[in-house]
Coordinates of C-alpha atoms in Angstrom, one line a residue:
M30 CA -39.0 -31.1 -20.0
T31 CA -39.9 -28.7 -17.1
K32 CA -43.3 -27.6 -15.9
E33 CA -42.7 -24.3 -17.7
D34 CA -42.6 -26.2 -21.0
L35 CA -46.2 -27.5 -20.4
R36 CA -49.1 -25.4 -21.7
I37 CA -52.1 -26.7 -19.9
V38 CA -55.8 -26.3 -20.6
F39 CA -57.9 -27.3 -17.6
M40 CA -61.5 -28.5 -18.0
G41 CA -63.9 -28.8 -15.1
T42 CA -67.1 -27.4 -13.5
P43 CA -68.0 -28.2 -9.9
E44 CA -66.3 -27.5 -6.5
F45 CA -64.6 -30.9 -6.8
A46 CA -62.6 -29.7 -9.8
V47 CA -61.6 -26.4 -8.1
E48 CA -59.3 -28.1 -5.7
T49 CA -57.2 -29.5 -8.6
L50 CA -57.2 -26.2 -10.5
Q51 CA -56.0 -24.4 -7.4
A52 CA -53.2 -27.0 -6.9
L53 CA -52.0 -26.3 -10.5
V54 CA -52.1 -22.5 -10.0
E55 CA -50.4 -22.6 -6.6
N56 CA -47.7 -25.0 -7.9
K57 CA -46.9 -22.5 -10.8
Y58 CA -48.1 -24.7 -13.7
N59 CA -48.8 -22.8 -16.9
V60 CA -52.6 -23.0 -17.2
V61 CA -53.3 -21.1 -20.4
A62 CA -57.1 -21.5 -20.4
V63 CA -59.9 -23.0 -18.4
V64 CA -63.0 -24.7 -20.1
T65 CA -66.2 -24.9 -18.0
Q66 CA -69.9 -25.2 -18.5
P67 CA -72.0 -22.1 -19.5
D68 CA -73.4 -20.1 -16.6
K69 CA -76.6 -21.8 -15.2
P70 CA -79.9 -19.9 -14.9
V71 CA -81.0 -19.8 -11.2
G72 CA -83.7 -18.1 -9.3
R73 CA -87.5 -18.2 -9.5
H74 CA -87.6 -17.1 -13.1
G75 CA -84.2 -18.2 -14.2
S76 CA -83.2 -14.6 -14.7
V77 CA -80.0 -14.8 -12.8
L78 CA -77.0 -16.6 -14.3
Q79 CA -74.8 -18.5 -11.8
P80 CA -71.2 -19.2 -12.9
S81 CA -69.6 -22.6 -12.1
A82 CA -67.3 -22.9 -9.2
V83 CA -64.4 -23.4 -11.6
K84 CA -65.3 -20.2 -13.5
Q85 CA -65.4 -18.3 -10.3
Y86 CA -61.9 -19.4 -9.3
A87 CA -60.5 -18.9 -12.8
V88 CA -61.8 -15.3 -13.0
E89 CA -60.5 -14.5 -9.5
H90 CA -57.1 -15.6 -10.7
G91 CA -57.0 -14.0 -14.1
L92 CA -57.3 -17.1 -16.1
A93 CA -58.9 -17.2 -19.6
V94 CA -62.3 -18.9 -19.5
L95 CA -64.1 -20.7 -22.4
Q96 CA -67.7 -21.8 -21.9
P97 CA -68.9 -23.6 -25.1
E98 CA -72.5 -24.7 -25.4
K99 CA -71.3 -27.5 -27.7
M100 CA -67.8 -29.1 -27.6
K101 CA -67.8 -29.6 -31.4
D102 CA -68.6 -26.0 -32.2
P103 CA -66.0 -25.0 -34.9
Q104 CA -65.5 -21.6 -33.3
F105 CA -64.8 -23.1 -29.9
V106 CA -62.4 -25.7 -31.4
E107 CA -60.4 -23.0 -33.2
T108 CA -60.3 -20.9 -30.1
L109 CA -59.1 -23.8 -28.1
R110 CA -56.5 -24.6 -30.7
S111 CA -55.2 -21.1 -30.5
Y112 CA -54.0 -21.6 -26.9
R113 CA -51.5 -24.1 -28.3
A114 CA -51.8 -26.4 -25.3
N115 CA -49.7 -29.5 -25.3
L116 CA -51.7 -31.1 -22.5
Q117 CA -55.3 -31.0 -21.2
V118 CA -56.4 -31.9 -17.7
V119 CA -60.1 -32.9 -17.1
V120 CA -61.8 -33.1 -13.7
A121 CA -65.5 -33.6 -13.3
F122 CA -66.5 -32.3 -16.7
R123 CA -68.5 -33.5 -19.7
M124 CA -67.8 -36.0 -22.5
L125 CA -65.2 -34.7 -25.0
P126 CA -65.3 -35.3 -28.7
E127 CA -62.1 -36.7 -30.3
V128 CA -61.4 -33.4 -32.0
V129 CA -60.9 -31.9 -28.5
W130 CA -59.3 -34.7 -26.4
A131 CA -56.8 -35.6 -29.2
M132 CA -55.8 -32.0 -29.9
P133 CA -52.7 -31.7 -27.6
E134 CA -49.5 -33.4 -28.5
Y135 CA -49.3 -35.1 -25.1
G136 CA -53.0 -35.9 -25.0
T137 CA -55.7 -35.3 -22.4
F138 CA -55.9 -37.0 -19.0
N139 CA -58.8 -37.2 -16.6
V140 CA -58.9 -37.4 -12.8
H141 CA -61.6 -40.0 -12.0
A142 CA -63.0 -40.4 -8.5
A143 CA -62.7 -44.2 -8.4
L144 CA -60.2 -47.0 -8.9
L145 CA -60.7 -47.8 -12.5
P146 CA -61.8 -50.0 -14.1
Q147 CA -64.3 -50.2 -11.3
Y148 CA -67.0 -47.5 -11.2
R149 CA -66.9 -46.1 -14.6
G150 CA -69.6 -43.4 -15.0
A151 CA -71.0 -40.1 -13.7
A152 CA -71.5 -40.9 -10.0
P153 CA -68.6 -43.1 -8.8
I154 CA -68.4 -41.7 -5.3
N155 CA -72.1 -42.3 -4.5
W156 CA -72.1 -45.8 -5.9
A157 CA -68.9 -46.9 -4.0
V158 CA -70.6 -46.0 -0.7
I159 CA -74.0 -47.4 -1.7
N160 CA -72.4 -50.7 -2.5
G161 CA -70.7 -50.8 0.9
E162 CA -67.1 -50.6 -0.4
T163 CA -64.4 -50.2 2.2
Q164 CA -62.0 -48.6 -0.2
T165 CA -62.2 -46.4 -3.3
G166 CA -59.7 -43.9 -4.7
V167 CA -58.7 -41.8 -7.6
T168 CA -57.3 -42.7 -11.0
T169 CA -55.7 -40.7 -13.8
F170 CA -56.0 -42.0 -17.3
F171 CA -55.7 -40.7 -20.9
L172 CA -59.0 -40.2 -22.7
D173 CA -59.9 -42.3 -25.7
H174 CA -63.0 -43.1 -27.6
D175 CA -65.0 -44.8 -24.9
I176 CA -66.1 -43.4 -21.5
D177 CA -63.5 -44.0 -18.7
T178 CA -61.7 -46.8 -20.5
G179 CA -58.4 -45.1 -21.4
R180 CA -54.9 -46.2 -20.4
I181 CA -54.3 -45.7 -16.7
I182 CA -51.4 -43.5 -15.6
M183 CA -51.7 -43.6 -11.8
K184 CA -54.0 -44.7 -8.9
K185 CA -54.3 -43.7 -5.3
P186 CA -56.5 -45.6 -2.8
F187 CA -58.8 -44.0 -0.2
D188 CA -60.4 -45.9 2.7
I189 CA -64.1 -45.6 3.4
P190 CA -65.0 -45.9 7.1
D191 CA -68.2 -47.7 7.8
D192 CA -69.9 -44.6 9.2
A193 CA -68.8 -42.3 6.4
D194 CA -71.4 -40.6 4.2
V195 CA -70.8 -39.5 0.6
E196 CA -69.8 -36.0 1.7
Y197 CA -66.9 -37.4 3.7
V198 CA -65.7 -39.4 0.7
Y199 CA -66.3 -36.6 -1.7
D200 CA -64.1 -34.2 0.4
G201 CA -61.4 -36.9 0.8
L202 CA -61.3 -37.7 -3.0
M203 CA -61.3 -34.0 -3.9
H204 CA -58.1 -33.5 -2.0
L205 CA -56.6 -36.8 -3.2
G206 CA -57.6 -35.8 -6.8
A207 CA -55.5 -32.7 -6.6
E208 CA -52.6 -34.7 -5.2
I209 CA -52.7 -37.4 -8.0
C210 CA -53.0 -34.7 -10.6
L211 CA -49.7 -33.1 -9.5
D212 CA -48.0 -36.5 -9.3
T213 CA -49.3 -37.4 -12.8
L214 CA -48.0 -34.1 -14.2
Q215 CA -44.6 -34.8 -12.7
A216 CA -44.6 -38.3 -14.3
I217 CA -45.5 -36.8 -17.6
I218 CA -42.6 -34.2 -17.3
D219 CA -40.1 -36.9 -16.2
A220 CA -41.1 -39.0 -19.2
D221 CA -41.0 -36.1 -21.7
G222 CA -44.7 -36.3 -22.3
H223 CA -45.0 -40.1 -22.5
P224 CA -45.4 -41.7 -19.1
K225 CA -45.8 -45.4 -18.6
T226 CA -49.4 -46.4 -18.8
V227 CA -51.4 -49.6 -18.3
S228 CA -54.4 -50.9 -20.2
Q229 CA -57.6 -51.2 -18.1
D230 CA -57.8 -54.8 -19.4
D231 CA -54.7 -55.5 -17.4
S232 CA -55.4 -53.6 -14.2
S233 CA -56.3 -54.9 -10.8
F234 CA -58.7 -53.1 -8.5
F235 CA -56.7 -51.8 -5.6
T236 CA -53.0 -51.6 -6.6
P237 CA -51.8 -48.1 -7.5
F238 CA -49.8 -49.5 -10.4
P239 CA -51.6 -52.6 -11.7
S240 CA -50.1 -55.9 -12.8
E241 CA -49.4 -56.4 -16.5
A242 CA -50.9 -59.9 -16.3
R243 CA -54.2 -60.1 -18.1
L244 CA -57.1 -60.6 -15.8
P245 CA -59.5 -63.5 -16.1
V246 CA -62.9 -63.1 -17.9
A247 CA -64.6 -63.4 -14.5
F248 CA -63.1 -60.1 -13.4
H249 CA -64.7 -58.2 -16.2
S250 CA -68.1 -59.6 -15.3
S251 CA -67.7 -58.3 -11.7
L252 CA -67.1 -54.7 -12.8
K253 CA -69.5 -52.2 -11.1
A254 CA -70.8 -49.2 -12.9
A255 CA -71.5 -45.7 -11.7
P256 CA -74.4 -44.4 -13.7
K257 CA -75.9 -40.9 -13.3
I258 CA -78.3 -40.7 -10.3
F259 CA -81.9 -39.6 -10.7
K260 CA -84.7 -39.0 -8.3
E261 CA -86.1 -42.4 -8.8
T262 CA -82.7 -43.9 -8.1
C263 CA -82.8 -42.5 -4.6
E264 CA -86.0 -44.3 -3.4
I265 CA -85.2 -46.7 -0.5
N266 CA -86.1 -50.4 -1.0
W267 CA -87.0 -51.7 2.5
T268 CA -87.1 -55.3 1.3
K269 CA -83.3 -55.1 1.3
T270 CA -81.2 -55.9 4.3
A271 CA -80.6 -53.3 7.0
K272 CA -76.9 -53.1 6.0
Q273 CA -77.9 -52.5 2.4
V274 CA -80.3 -49.7 3.3
Y275 CA -77.8 -48.2 5.7
D276 CA -75.2 -48.0 2.9
F277 CA -77.8 -46.7 0.5
V278 CA -78.7 -43.8 2.8
R279 CA -75.1 -42.8 3.5
G280 CA -74.3 -43.1 -0.2
L281 CA -76.8 -40.4 -1.0
S282 CA -76.3 -38.2 2.1
P283 CA -76.5 -35.2 2.2
Y284 CA -77.1 -34.9 -1.5
P285 CA -79.3 -35.8 -3.3
G286 CA -80.7 -37.6 -0.3
A287 CA -82.4 -41.1 -0.1
W288 CA -86.2 -40.9 0.2
T289 CA -89.1 -43.0 1.1
T290 CA -92.9 -42.5 1.5
L291 CA -94.6 -42.2 4.9
V292 CA -98.1 -43.6 4.8
T293 CA -100.7 -42.8 7.5
P294 CA -103.6 -45.1 8.4
D295 CA -105.9 -43.0 6.3
D296 CA -103.6 -43.5 3.3
K297 CA -102.1 -40.0 3.3
K298 CA -98.7 -40.1 1.7
T299 CA -95.7 -37.8 2.5
V300 CA -92.2 -37.9 1.1
L301 CA -89.6 -38.5 3.8
K302 CA -85.9 -37.9 3.1
I303 CA -83.6 -39.9 5.3
F304 CA -80.0 -38.6 5.8
K305 CA -78.7 -40.8 8.6
T306 CA -79.5 -44.2 10.1
R307 CA -77.9 -46.6 12.6
K308 CA -77.6 -50.4 12.5
T309 CA -79.2 -51.9 15.6
G310 CA -78.3 -55.6 15.0
L311 CA -81.8 -56.5 16.3
E312 CA -83.5 -59.3 14.4
C313 CA -86.8 -58.3 12.8
Q314 CA -89.8 -60.4 11.9
A315 CA -92.1 -57.6 11.1
E316 CA -93.3 -56.6 7.7
T317 CA -90.8 -54.5 5.9
G318 CA -91.5 -50.8 6.3
S319 CA -93.2 -51.3 9.7
L320 CA -92.3 -48.6 12.3
R321 CA -91.7 -48.9 16.0
I322 CA -90.6 -46.7 18.8
E323 CA -87.9 -48.0 21.2
G324 CA -87.4 -45.4 24.0
K325 CA -87.2 -42.2 22.0
Q326 CA -85.8 -43.9 18.9
L327 CA -87.7 -44.6 15.7
Q328 CA -86.9 -47.9 13.9
V329 CA -87.9 -49.3 10.6
A330 CA -88.2 -53.0 9.6
A331 CA -85.8 -54.0 6.9
A332 CA -85.6 -57.5 5.4
D333 CA -83.6 -58.9 8.4
Q334 CA -83.2 -56.3 11.1
W335 CA -84.5 -53.1 12.6
L336 CA -82.8 -50.0 11.3
Q337 CA -82.8 -46.9 13.4
L338 CA -83.5 -43.5 11.8
E339 CA -81.3 -40.7 13.1
E340 CA -81.9 -37.7 10.8
L341 CA -84.7 -37.0 8.3
Q342 CA -86.7 -34.4 6.6
L343 CA -90.4 -34.2 5.8
A344 CA -91.4 -32.6 2.5
G345 CA -91.5 -28.8 2.9
K346 CA -89.7 -29.0 6.3
K347 CA -86.1 -28.6 7.5
R348 CA -83.7 -31.5 8.1
M349 CA -84.1 -32.6 11.8
A350 CA -83.1 -35.1 14.4
V351 CA -85.6 -38.0 14.8
R352 CA -86.4 -36.9 18.4
D353 CA -87.7 -33.6 17.1
F354 CA -89.6 -35.4 14.4
L355 CA -91.3 -37.6 17.0
N356 CA -92.3 -34.6 19.1
G357 CA -94.4 -33.3 16.2
M358 CA -95.8 -36.7 15.1
K359 CA -98.7 -38.5 16.7
D360 CA -99.5 -42.2 16.3
I361 CA -96.3 -42.8 14.3
E362 CA -96.3 -46.5 15.1
V363 CA -99.6 -47.0 13.2
C364 CA -98.0 -45.5 10.1
H365 CA -95.6 -47.4 7.8
I366 CA -93.2 -46.4 5.1
K367 CA -92.6 -47.9 1.7

């Protein structure tokens, strides 16, 4: 088999997926169609429709675009079938019904931004940073009936520096995702459509090609999930350790942003987003959420140590450095956050 023999349908929506689609196009793969989300209403009255990043790239490069409202819609399924794809590639898209993922003769594989079976779910990049992981990665696997559980084709690890925020990891995995997709396609070509795969029940966390040995039950109880993140998920819990809060903030920075509530002595409450902190290593005996100024630095009491705030944003204001925030705030030390 050669790359010319592969008729590929690509499925994805955000910027993260564009990098992989671009790699396919630039490497002369035969992408016969692109499936992405319907245009999204934006603007004050929702009167303007914004195409996805994937659609914008596809249109610019003359690729056929499908935007189904429902993946089981019979008309969409028939249109998809008409492209006679023998492989589908999915990056940062929605759940697919079996009638779609099982359609091509060589199946459908997904590029997932984690080292499966760890961090199954919608927000694997955020949760890896929030949990203080020092390594994550990307995985390609064939889709099956359950979310992110299919047989693994390939893994590639990615180191997470201690000072990295989620934007850094996102960018790194976006590029690595394109790389692993090309490698996976080559493996599929070399194996005439049937590459060697490994069950997730038999996979270890960091090795690119996991051991065939079945893992102990204890391993499965230690799996970490990556559920979708909502506004309430992003509220900071100051009763956690300084390290946990530090990781939480960088795992949500710059988007959607960790937040807390600033409370004045007269009980006025204001939402405060925090984008960057710094560990001080200074032991703290104060009540969690207490504030203090050290020099021109603002620190918050976590469960064990003082955590220094570096960049934040008051509701209705722009993101700013803490020194600028302090210039506009009086009596900050008699306030607290929760």
